[in-house]
PDB file of C-alpha atoms in Angstrom:
ATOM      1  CA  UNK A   1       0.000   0.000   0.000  1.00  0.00           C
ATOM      2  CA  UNK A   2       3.083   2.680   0.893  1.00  0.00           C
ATOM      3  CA  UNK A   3       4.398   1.665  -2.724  1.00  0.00           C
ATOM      4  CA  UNK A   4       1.061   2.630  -4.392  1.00  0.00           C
ATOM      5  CA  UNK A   5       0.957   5.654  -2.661  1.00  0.00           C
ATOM      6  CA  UNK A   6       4.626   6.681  -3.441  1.00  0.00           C
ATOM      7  CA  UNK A   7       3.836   5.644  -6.844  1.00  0.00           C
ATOM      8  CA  UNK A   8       0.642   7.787  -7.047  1.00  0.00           C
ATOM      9  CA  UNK A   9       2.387  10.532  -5.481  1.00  0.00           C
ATOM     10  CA  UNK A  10       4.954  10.556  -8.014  1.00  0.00           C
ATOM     11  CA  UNK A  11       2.689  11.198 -10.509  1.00  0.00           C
ATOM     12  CA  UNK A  12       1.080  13.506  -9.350  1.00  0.00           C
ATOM     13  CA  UNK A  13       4.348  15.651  -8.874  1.00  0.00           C
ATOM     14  CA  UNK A  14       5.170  15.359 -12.368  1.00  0.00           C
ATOM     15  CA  UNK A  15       1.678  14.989 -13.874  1.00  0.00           C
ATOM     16  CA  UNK A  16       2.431  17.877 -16.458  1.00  0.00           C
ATOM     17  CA  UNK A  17       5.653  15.844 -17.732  1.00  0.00           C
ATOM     18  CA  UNK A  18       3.669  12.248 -17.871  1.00  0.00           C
ATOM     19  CA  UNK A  19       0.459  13.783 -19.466  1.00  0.00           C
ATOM     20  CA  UNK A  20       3.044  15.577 -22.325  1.00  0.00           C
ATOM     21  CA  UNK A  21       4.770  12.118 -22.704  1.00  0.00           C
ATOM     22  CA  UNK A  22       1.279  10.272 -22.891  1.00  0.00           C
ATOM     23  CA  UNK A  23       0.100  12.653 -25.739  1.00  0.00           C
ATOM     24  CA  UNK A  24       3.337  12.677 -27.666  1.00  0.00           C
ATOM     25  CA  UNK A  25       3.034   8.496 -27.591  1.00  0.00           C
ATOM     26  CA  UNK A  26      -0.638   8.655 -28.920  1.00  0.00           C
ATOM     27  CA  UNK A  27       0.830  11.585 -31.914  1.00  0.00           C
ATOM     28  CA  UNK A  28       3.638   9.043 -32.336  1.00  0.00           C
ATOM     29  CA  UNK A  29       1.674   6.085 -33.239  1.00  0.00           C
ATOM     30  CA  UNK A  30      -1.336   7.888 -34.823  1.00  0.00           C
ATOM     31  CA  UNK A  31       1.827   9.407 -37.198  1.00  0.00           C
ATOM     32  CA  UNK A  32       2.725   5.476 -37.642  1.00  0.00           C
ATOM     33  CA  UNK A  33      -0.385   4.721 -39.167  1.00  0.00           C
ATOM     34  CA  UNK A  34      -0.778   7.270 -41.194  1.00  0.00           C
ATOM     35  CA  UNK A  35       2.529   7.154 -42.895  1.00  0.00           C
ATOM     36  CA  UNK A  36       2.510   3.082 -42.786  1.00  0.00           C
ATOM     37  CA  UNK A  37      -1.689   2.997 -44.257  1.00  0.00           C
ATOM     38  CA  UNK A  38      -2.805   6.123 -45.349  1.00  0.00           C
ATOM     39  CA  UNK A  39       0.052   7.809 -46.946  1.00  0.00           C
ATOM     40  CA  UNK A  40       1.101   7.383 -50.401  1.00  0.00           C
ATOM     41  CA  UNK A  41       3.286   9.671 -52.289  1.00  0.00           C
ATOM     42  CA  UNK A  42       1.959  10.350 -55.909  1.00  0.00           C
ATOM     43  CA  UNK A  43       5.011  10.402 -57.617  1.00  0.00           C
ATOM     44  CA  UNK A  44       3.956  13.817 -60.148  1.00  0.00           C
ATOM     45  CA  UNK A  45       3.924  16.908 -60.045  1.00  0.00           C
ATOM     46  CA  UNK A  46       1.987  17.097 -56.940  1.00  0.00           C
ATOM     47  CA  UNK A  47       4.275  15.429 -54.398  1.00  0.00           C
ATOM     48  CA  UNK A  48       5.111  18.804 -52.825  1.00  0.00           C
ATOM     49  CA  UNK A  49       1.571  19.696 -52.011  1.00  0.00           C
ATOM     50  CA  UNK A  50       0.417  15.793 -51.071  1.00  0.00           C
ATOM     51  CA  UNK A  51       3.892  15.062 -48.762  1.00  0.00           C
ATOM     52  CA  UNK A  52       3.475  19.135 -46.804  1.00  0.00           C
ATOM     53  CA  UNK A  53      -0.125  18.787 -46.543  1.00  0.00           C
ATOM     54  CA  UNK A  54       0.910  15.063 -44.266  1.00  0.00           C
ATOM     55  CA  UNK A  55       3.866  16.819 -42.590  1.00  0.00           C
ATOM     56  CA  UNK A  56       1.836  20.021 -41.583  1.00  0.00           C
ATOM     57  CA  UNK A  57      -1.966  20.018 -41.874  1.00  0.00           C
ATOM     58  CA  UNK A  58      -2.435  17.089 -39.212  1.00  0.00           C
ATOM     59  CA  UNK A  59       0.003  19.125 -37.057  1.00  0.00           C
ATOM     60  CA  UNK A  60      -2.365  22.397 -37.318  1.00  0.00           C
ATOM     61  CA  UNK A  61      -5.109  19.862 -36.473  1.00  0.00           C
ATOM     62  CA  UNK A  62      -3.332  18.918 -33.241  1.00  0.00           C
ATOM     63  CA  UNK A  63      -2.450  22.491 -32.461  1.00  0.00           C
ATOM     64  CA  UNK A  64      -5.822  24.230 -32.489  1.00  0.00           C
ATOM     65  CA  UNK A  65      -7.499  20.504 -30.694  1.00  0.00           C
ATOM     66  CA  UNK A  66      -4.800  21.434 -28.239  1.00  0.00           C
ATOM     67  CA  UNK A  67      -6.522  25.023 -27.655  1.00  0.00           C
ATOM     68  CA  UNK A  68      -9.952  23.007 -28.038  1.00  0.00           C
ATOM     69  CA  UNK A  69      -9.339  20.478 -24.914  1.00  0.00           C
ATOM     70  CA  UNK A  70      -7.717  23.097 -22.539  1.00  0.00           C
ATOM     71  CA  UNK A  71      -9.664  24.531 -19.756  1.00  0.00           C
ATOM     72  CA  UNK A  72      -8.006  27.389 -19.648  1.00  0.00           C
ATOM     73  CA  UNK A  73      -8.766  28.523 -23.195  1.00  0.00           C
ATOM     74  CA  UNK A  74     -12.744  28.793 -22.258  1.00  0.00           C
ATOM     75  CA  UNK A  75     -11.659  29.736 -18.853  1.00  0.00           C
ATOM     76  CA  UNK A  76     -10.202  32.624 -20.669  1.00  0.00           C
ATOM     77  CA  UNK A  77     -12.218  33.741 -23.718  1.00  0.00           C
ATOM     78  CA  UNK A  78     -16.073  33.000 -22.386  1.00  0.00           C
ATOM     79  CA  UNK A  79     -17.596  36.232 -21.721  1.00  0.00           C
ATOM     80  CA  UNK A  80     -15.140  38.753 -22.883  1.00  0.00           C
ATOM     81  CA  UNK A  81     -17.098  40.102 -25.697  1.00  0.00           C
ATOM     82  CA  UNK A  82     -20.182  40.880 -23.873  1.00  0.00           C
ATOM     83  CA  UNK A  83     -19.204  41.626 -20.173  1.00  0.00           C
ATOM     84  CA  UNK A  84     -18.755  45.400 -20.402  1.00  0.00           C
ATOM     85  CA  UNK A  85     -18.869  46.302 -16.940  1.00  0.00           C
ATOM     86  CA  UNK A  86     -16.483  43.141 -15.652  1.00  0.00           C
ATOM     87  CA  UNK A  87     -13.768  44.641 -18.018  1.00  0.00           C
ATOM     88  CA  UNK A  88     -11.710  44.809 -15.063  1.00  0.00           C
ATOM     89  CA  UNK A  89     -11.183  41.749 -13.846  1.00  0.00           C
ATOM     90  CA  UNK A  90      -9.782  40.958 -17.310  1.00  0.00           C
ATOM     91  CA  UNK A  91      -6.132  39.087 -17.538  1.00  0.00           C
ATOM     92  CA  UNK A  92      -5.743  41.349 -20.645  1.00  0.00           C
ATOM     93  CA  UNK A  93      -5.382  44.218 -18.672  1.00  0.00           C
ATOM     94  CA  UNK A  94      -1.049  44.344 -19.493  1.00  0.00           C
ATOM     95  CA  UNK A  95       0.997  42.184 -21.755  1.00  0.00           C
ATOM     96  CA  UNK A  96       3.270  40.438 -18.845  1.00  0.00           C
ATOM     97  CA  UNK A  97      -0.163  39.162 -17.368  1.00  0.00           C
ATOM     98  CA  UNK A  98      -1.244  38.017 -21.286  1.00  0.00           C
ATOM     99  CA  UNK A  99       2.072  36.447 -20.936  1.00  0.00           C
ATOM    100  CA  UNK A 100       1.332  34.731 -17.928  1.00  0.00           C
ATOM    101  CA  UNK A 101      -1.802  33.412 -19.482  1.00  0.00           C
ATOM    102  CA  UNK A 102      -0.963  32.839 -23.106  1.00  0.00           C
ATOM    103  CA  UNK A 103       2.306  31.221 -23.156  1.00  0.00           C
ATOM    104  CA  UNK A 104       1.829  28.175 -21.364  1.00  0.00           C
ATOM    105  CA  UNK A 105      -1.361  27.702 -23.200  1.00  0.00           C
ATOM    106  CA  UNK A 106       0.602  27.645 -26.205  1.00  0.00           C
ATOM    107  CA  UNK A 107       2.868  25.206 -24.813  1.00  0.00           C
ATOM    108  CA  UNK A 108       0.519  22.941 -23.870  1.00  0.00           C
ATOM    109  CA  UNK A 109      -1.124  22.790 -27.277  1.00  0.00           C
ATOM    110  CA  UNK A 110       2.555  22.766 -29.247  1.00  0.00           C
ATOM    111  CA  UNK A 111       3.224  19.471 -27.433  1.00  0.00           C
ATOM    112  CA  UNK A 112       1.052  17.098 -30.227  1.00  0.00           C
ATOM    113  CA  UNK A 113       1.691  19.305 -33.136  1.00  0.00           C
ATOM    114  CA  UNK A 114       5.767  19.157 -32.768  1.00  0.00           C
ATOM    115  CA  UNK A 115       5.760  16.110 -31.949  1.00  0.00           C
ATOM    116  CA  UNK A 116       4.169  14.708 -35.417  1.00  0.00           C
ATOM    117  CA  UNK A 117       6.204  16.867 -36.921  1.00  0.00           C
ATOM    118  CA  UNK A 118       9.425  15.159 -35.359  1.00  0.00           C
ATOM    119  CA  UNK A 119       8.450  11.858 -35.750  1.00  0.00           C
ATOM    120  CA  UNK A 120       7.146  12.197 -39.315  1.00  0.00           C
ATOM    121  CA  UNK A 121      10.571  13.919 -40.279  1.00  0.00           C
ATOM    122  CA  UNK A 122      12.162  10.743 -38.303  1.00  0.00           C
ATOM    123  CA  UNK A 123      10.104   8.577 -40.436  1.00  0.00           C
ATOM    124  CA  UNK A 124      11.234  10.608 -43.778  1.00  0.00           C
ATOM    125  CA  UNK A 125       7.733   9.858 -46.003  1.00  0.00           C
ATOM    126  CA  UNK A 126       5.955  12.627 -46.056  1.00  0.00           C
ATOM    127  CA  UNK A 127       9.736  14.727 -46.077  1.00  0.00           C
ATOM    128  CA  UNK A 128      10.903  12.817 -49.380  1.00  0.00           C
ATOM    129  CA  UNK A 129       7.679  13.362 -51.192  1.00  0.00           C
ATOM    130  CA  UNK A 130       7.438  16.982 -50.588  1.00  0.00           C
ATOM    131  CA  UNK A 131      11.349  17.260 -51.106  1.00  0.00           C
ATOM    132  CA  UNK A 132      11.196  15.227 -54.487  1.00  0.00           C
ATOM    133  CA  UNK A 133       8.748  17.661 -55.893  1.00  0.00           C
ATOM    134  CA  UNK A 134      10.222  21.424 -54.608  1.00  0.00           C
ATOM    135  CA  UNK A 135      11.417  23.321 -57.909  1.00  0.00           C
ATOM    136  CA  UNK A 136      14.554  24.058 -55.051  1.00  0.00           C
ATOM    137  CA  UNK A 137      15.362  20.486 -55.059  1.00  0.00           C
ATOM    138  CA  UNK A 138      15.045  19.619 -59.029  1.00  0.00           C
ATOM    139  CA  UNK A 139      17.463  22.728 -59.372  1.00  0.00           C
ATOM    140  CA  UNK A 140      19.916  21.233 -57.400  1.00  0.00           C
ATOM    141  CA  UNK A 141      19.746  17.509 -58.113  1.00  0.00           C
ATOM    142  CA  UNK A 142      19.164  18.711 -61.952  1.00  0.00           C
ATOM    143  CA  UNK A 143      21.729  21.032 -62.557  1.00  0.00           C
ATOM    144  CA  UNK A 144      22.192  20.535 -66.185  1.00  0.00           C
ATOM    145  CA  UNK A 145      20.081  17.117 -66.648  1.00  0.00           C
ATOM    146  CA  UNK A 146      17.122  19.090 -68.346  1.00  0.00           C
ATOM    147  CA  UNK A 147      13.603  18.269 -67.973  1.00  0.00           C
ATOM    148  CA  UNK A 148      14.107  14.244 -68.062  1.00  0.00           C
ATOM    149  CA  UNK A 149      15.645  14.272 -65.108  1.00  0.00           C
ATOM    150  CA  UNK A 150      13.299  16.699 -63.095  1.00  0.00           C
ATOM    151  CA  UNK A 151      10.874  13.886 -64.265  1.00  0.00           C
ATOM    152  CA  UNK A 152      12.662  10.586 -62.849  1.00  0.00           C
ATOM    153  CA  UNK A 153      13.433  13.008 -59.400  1.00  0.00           C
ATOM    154  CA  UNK A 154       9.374  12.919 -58.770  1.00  0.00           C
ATOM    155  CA  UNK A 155       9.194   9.268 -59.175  1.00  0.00           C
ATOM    156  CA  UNK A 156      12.223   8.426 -56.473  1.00  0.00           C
ATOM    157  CA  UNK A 157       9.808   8.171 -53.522  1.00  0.00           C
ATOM    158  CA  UNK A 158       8.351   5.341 -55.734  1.00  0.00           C
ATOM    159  CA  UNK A 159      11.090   3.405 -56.559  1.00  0.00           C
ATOM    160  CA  UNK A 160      14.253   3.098 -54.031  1.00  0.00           C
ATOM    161  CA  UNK A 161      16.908   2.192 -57.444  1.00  0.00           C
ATOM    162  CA  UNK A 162      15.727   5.505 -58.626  1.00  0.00           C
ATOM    163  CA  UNK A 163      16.324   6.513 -55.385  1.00  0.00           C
ATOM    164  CA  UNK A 164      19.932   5.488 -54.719  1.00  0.00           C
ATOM    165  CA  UNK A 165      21.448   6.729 -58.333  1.00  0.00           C
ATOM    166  CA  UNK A 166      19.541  10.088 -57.030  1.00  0.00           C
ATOM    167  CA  UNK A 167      21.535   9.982 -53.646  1.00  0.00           C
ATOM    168  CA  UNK A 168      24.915   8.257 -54.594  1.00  0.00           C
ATOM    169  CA  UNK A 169      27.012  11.606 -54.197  1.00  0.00           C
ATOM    170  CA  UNK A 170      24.623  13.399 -52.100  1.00  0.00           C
ATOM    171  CA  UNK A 171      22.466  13.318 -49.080  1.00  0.00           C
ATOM    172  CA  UNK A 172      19.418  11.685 -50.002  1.00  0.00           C
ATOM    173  CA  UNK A 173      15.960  12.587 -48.851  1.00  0.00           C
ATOM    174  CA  UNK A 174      15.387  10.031 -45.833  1.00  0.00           C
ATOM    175  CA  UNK A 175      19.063  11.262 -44.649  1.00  0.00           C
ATOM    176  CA  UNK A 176      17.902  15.074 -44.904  1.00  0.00           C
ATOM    177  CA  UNK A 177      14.438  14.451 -43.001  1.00  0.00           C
ATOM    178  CA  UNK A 178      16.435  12.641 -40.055  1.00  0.00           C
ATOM    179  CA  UNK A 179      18.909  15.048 -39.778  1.00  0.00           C
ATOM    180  CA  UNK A 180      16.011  17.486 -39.961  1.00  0.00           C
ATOM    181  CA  UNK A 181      13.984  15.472 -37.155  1.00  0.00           C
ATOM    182  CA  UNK A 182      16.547  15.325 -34.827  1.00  0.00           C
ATOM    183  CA  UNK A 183      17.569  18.622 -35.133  1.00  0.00           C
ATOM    184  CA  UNK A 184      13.985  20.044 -34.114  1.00  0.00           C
ATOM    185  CA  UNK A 185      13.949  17.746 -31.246  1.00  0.00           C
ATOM    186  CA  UNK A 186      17.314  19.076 -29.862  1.00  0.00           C
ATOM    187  CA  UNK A 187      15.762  22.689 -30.797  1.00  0.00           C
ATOM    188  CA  UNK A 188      12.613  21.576 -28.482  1.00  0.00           C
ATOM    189  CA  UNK A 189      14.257  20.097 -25.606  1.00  0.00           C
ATOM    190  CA  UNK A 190      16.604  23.324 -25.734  1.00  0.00           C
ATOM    191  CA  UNK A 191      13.787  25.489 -25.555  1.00  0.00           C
ATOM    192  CA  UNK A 192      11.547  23.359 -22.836  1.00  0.00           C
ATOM    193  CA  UNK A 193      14.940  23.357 -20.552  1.00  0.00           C
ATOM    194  CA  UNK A 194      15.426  27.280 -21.598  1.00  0.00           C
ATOM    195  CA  UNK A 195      11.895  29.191 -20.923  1.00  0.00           C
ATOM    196  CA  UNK A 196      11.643  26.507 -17.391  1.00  0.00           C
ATOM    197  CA  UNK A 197      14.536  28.048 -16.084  1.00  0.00           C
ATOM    198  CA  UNK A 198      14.037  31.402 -17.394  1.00  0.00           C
ATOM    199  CA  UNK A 199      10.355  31.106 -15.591  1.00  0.00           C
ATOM    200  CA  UNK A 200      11.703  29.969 -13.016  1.00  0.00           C
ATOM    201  CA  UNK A 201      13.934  32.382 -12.190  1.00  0.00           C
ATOM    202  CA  UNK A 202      11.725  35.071 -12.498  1.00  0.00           C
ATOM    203  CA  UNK A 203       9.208  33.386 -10.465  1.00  0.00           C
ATOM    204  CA  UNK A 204       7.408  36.094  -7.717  1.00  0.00           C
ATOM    205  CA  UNK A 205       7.614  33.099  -5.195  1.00  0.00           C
ATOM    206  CA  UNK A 206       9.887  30.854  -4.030  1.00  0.00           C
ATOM    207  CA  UNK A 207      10.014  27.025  -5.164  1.00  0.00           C
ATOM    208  CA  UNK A 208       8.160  25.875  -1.771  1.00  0.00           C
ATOM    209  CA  UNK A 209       4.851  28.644  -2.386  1.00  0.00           C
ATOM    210  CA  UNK A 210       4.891  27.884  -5.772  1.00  0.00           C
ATOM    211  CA  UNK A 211       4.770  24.189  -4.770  1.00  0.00           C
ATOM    212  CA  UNK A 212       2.226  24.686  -2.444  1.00  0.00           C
ATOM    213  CA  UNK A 213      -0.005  27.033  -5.034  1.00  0.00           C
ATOM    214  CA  UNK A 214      -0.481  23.938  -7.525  1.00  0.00           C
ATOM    215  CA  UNK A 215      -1.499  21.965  -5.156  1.00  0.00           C
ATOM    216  CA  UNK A 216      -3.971  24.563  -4.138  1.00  0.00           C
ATOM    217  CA  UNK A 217      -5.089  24.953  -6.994  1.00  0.00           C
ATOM    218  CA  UNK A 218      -5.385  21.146  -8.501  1.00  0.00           C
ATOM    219  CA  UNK A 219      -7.348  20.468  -4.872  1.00  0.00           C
ATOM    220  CA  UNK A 220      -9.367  23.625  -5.364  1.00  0.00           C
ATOM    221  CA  UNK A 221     -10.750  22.653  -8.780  1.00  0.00           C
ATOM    222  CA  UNK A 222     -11.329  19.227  -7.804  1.00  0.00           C
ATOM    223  CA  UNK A 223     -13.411  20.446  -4.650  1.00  0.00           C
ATOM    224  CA  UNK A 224     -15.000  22.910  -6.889  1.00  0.00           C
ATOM    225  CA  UNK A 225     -16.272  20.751  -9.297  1.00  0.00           C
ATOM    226  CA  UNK A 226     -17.755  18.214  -6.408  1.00  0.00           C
ATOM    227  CA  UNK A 227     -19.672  21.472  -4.757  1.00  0.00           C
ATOM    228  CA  UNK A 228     -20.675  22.199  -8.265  1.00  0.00           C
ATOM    229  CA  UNK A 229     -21.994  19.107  -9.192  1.00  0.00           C
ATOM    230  CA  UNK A 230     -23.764  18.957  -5.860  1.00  0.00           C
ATOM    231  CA  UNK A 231     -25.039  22.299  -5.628  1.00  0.00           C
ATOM    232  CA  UNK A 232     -26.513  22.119  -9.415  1.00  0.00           C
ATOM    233  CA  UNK A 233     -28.357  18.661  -8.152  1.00  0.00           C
ATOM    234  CA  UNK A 234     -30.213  20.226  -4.994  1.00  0.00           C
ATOM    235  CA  UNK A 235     -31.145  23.574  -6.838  1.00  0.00           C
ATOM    236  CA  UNK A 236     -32.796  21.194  -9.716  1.00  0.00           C
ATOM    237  CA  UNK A 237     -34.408  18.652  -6.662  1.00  0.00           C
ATOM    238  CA  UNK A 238     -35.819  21.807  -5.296  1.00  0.00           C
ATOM    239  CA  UNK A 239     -37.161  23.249  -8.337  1.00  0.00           C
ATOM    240  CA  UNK A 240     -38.670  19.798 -10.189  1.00  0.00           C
ATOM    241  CA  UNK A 241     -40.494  18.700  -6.731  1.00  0.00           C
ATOM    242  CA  UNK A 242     -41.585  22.583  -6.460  1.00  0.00           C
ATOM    243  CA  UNK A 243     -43.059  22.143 -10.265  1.00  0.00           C
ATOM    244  CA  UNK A 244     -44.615  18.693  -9.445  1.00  0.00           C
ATOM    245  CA  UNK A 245     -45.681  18.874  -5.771  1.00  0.00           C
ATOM    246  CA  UNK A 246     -46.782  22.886  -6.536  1.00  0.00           C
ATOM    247  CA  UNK A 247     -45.029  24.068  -3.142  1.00  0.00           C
ATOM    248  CA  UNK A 248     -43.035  27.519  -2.817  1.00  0.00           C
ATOM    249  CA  UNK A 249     -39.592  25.975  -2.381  1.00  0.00           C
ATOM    250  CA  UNK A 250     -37.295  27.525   0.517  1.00  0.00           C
ATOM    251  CA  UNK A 251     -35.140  30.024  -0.130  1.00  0.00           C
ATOM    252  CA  UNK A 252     -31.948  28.430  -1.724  1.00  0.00           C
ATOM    253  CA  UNK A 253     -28.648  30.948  -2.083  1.00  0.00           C
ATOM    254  CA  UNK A 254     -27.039  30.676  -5.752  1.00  0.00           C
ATOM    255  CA  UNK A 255     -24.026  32.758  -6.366  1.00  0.00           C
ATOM    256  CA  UNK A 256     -24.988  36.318  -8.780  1.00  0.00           C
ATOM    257  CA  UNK A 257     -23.797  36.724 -11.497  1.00  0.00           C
ATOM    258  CA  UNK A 258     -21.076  39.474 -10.256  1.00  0.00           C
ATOM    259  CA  UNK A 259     -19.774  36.977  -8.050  1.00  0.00           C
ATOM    260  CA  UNK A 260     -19.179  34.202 -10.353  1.00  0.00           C
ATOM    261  CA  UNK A 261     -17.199  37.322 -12.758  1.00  0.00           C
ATOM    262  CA  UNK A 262     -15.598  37.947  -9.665  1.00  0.00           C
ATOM    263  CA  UNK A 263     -13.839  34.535  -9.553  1.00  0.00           C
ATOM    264  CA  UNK A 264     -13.940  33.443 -13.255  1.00  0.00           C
ATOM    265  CA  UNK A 265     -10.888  34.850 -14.767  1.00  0.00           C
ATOM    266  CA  UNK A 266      -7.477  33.154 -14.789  1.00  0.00           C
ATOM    267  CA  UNK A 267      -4.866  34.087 -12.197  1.00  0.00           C
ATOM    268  CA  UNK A 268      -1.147  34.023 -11.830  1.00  0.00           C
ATOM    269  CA  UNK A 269       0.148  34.416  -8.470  1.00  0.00           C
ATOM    270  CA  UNK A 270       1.919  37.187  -7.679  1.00  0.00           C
ATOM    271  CA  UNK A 271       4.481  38.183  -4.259  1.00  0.00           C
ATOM    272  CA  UNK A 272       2.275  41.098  -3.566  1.00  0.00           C
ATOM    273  CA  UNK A 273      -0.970  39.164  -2.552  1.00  0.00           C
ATOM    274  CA  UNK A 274      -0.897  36.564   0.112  1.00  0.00           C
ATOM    275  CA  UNK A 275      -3.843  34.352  -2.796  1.00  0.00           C
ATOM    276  CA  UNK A 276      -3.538  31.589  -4.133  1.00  0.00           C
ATOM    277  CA  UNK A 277      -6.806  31.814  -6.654  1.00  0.00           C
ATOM    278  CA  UNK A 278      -9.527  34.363  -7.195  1.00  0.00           C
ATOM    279  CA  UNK A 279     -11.553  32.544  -5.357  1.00  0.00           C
ATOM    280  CA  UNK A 280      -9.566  32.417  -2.553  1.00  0.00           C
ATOM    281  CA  UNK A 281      -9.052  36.302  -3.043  1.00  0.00           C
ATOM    282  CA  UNK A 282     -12.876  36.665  -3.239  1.00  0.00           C
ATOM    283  CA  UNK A 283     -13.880  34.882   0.320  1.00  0.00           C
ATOM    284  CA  UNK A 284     -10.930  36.819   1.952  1.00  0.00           C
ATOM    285  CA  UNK A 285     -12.022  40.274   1.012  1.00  0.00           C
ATOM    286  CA  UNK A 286     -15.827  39.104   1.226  1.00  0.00           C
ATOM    287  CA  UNK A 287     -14.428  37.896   5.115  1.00  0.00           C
ATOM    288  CA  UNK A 288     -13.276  41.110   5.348  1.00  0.00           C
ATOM    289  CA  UNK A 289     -16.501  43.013   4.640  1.00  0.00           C
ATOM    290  CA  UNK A 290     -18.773  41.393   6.839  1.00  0.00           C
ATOM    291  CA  UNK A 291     -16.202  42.093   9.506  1.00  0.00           C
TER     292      UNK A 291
END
């Protein structure tokens, strides 16, 4: 039972690091089948458009499903447009709190997206399609081989002879789309261990508060969401057995409108503040009032 719970702790410690490996295993596979079933390079004049359209459309798919899935995006936009008077407990009120709110949002949905892009460069299909049909390419594999040879260069995906007499004094395609893969990997991980320790650094709080302050706020959503669910049950109890039994229900308190404003925008801790939400901000001053 202590194992379990180590193990479960664990995880949750570094549940942002196991869900981005978890995703980037489902891209990985999901890119497997699609270059090992779906894909098939045309071998004409359209292998450019056909081998990009594999390489990048599925990972602008990814990207905006990324934006789709994430809390925080609705938490974010819902209500802005029409909320005149709650203007100011907007996140978009300067550009280091958009920051805040914005860039790991992008990060979050960038994990899918680069990583078919990696693995499908790894793979070299879709790269030596697109590749074999670039006007760039056919000028320099075809220097001064004329149009017969631009021809044969859009049928090497198709036949691997073809292929090698392409490639015997240069880098072929499959070598370039490696060398390409592996380079935006190292670029990736560079950039992950980068912005961390950049963010890090300029952290308001130390490592312990900002330890405690996910926690907080992983326990406070998963309370919230329980008093929700609860809440939403007893108000519609009340209201069908009012309908059916025609009784005045008692009174039953439901949060107004301002209030739920109040505590509905994103928030990034800050030194200044002793909070660790809005919500947690909202009870204290409310606390405050009545006393």
């Amino acid at each position: 039972m202590d194992r379990l719970q180590k193990i479960l702790d664990f995880c949750m410690r570094h549940e942002t690091i196991l869900g981005c490996s978890i995703i980037s295993l489902l891209t990985a596979a999901s890119e497997y089948i699609f270059s090992s079933v779906v894909f098939k390079c045309p071998c004409n004049s359209k292998n450019m458009l056909y081998g990009f359209s594999f390489l990048l459309a599925p990972a602008f798919v990814l990207f905006l499903l990324g934006f789709m899935v994430n809390p925080s995006t609705w938490h974010l936009f819902t209500g802005k447009c029409s909320a005149e008077k709650h203007r100011e407990y907007s996140p978009w009120g300067t550009s280091a709190c958009c920051c805040q709110v914005l860039v790991p949002m992008i990060a979050k949905s960038s994990v899918a997206p680069l990583t078919w892009i990696a693995v499908a460069l790894l793979g070299a299909d879709f790269y030596e399609c697109a590749a074999s049909g670039s006007s760039l390419t056919g000028y320099f594999y075809c220097k001064d081989n004329g149009t017969d040879c631009r021809n044969q260069l859009l049928k090497v995906p198709c036949d691997e002879e073809l292929s090698a007499n392409f490639t015997s004094e240069r880098l072929s395609f499959h070598a370039q789309s490696q060398l390409a893969g592996w380079f935006l990997i190292a670029i990736i991980m560079t950039g992950v261990v980068i912005s961390t320790c950049v963010s890090r650094c300029y952290s308001p709080v130390s490592y312990l508060q900002l330890r405690l302050y996910e926690i907080y706020s992983k326990k406070e959503e998963e309370l919230f969401e329980i008093k929700s669910k609860k809440h939403a049950e007893e108000l519609a109890e009340i209201n069908t057995n009012s309908f059916f039994e025609a009784d005045y229900p008692a009174p039953f308190h439901t949060p107004s409108t301002e209030e739920w404003h109040n505590i509905s925008t994103l928030y990034t801790i800050n030194s200044k503040e002793p909070y660790y939400s809005l919500l947690h901000q909202y009870v204290d001053s409310k606390k405050g009032k009545s006393s």
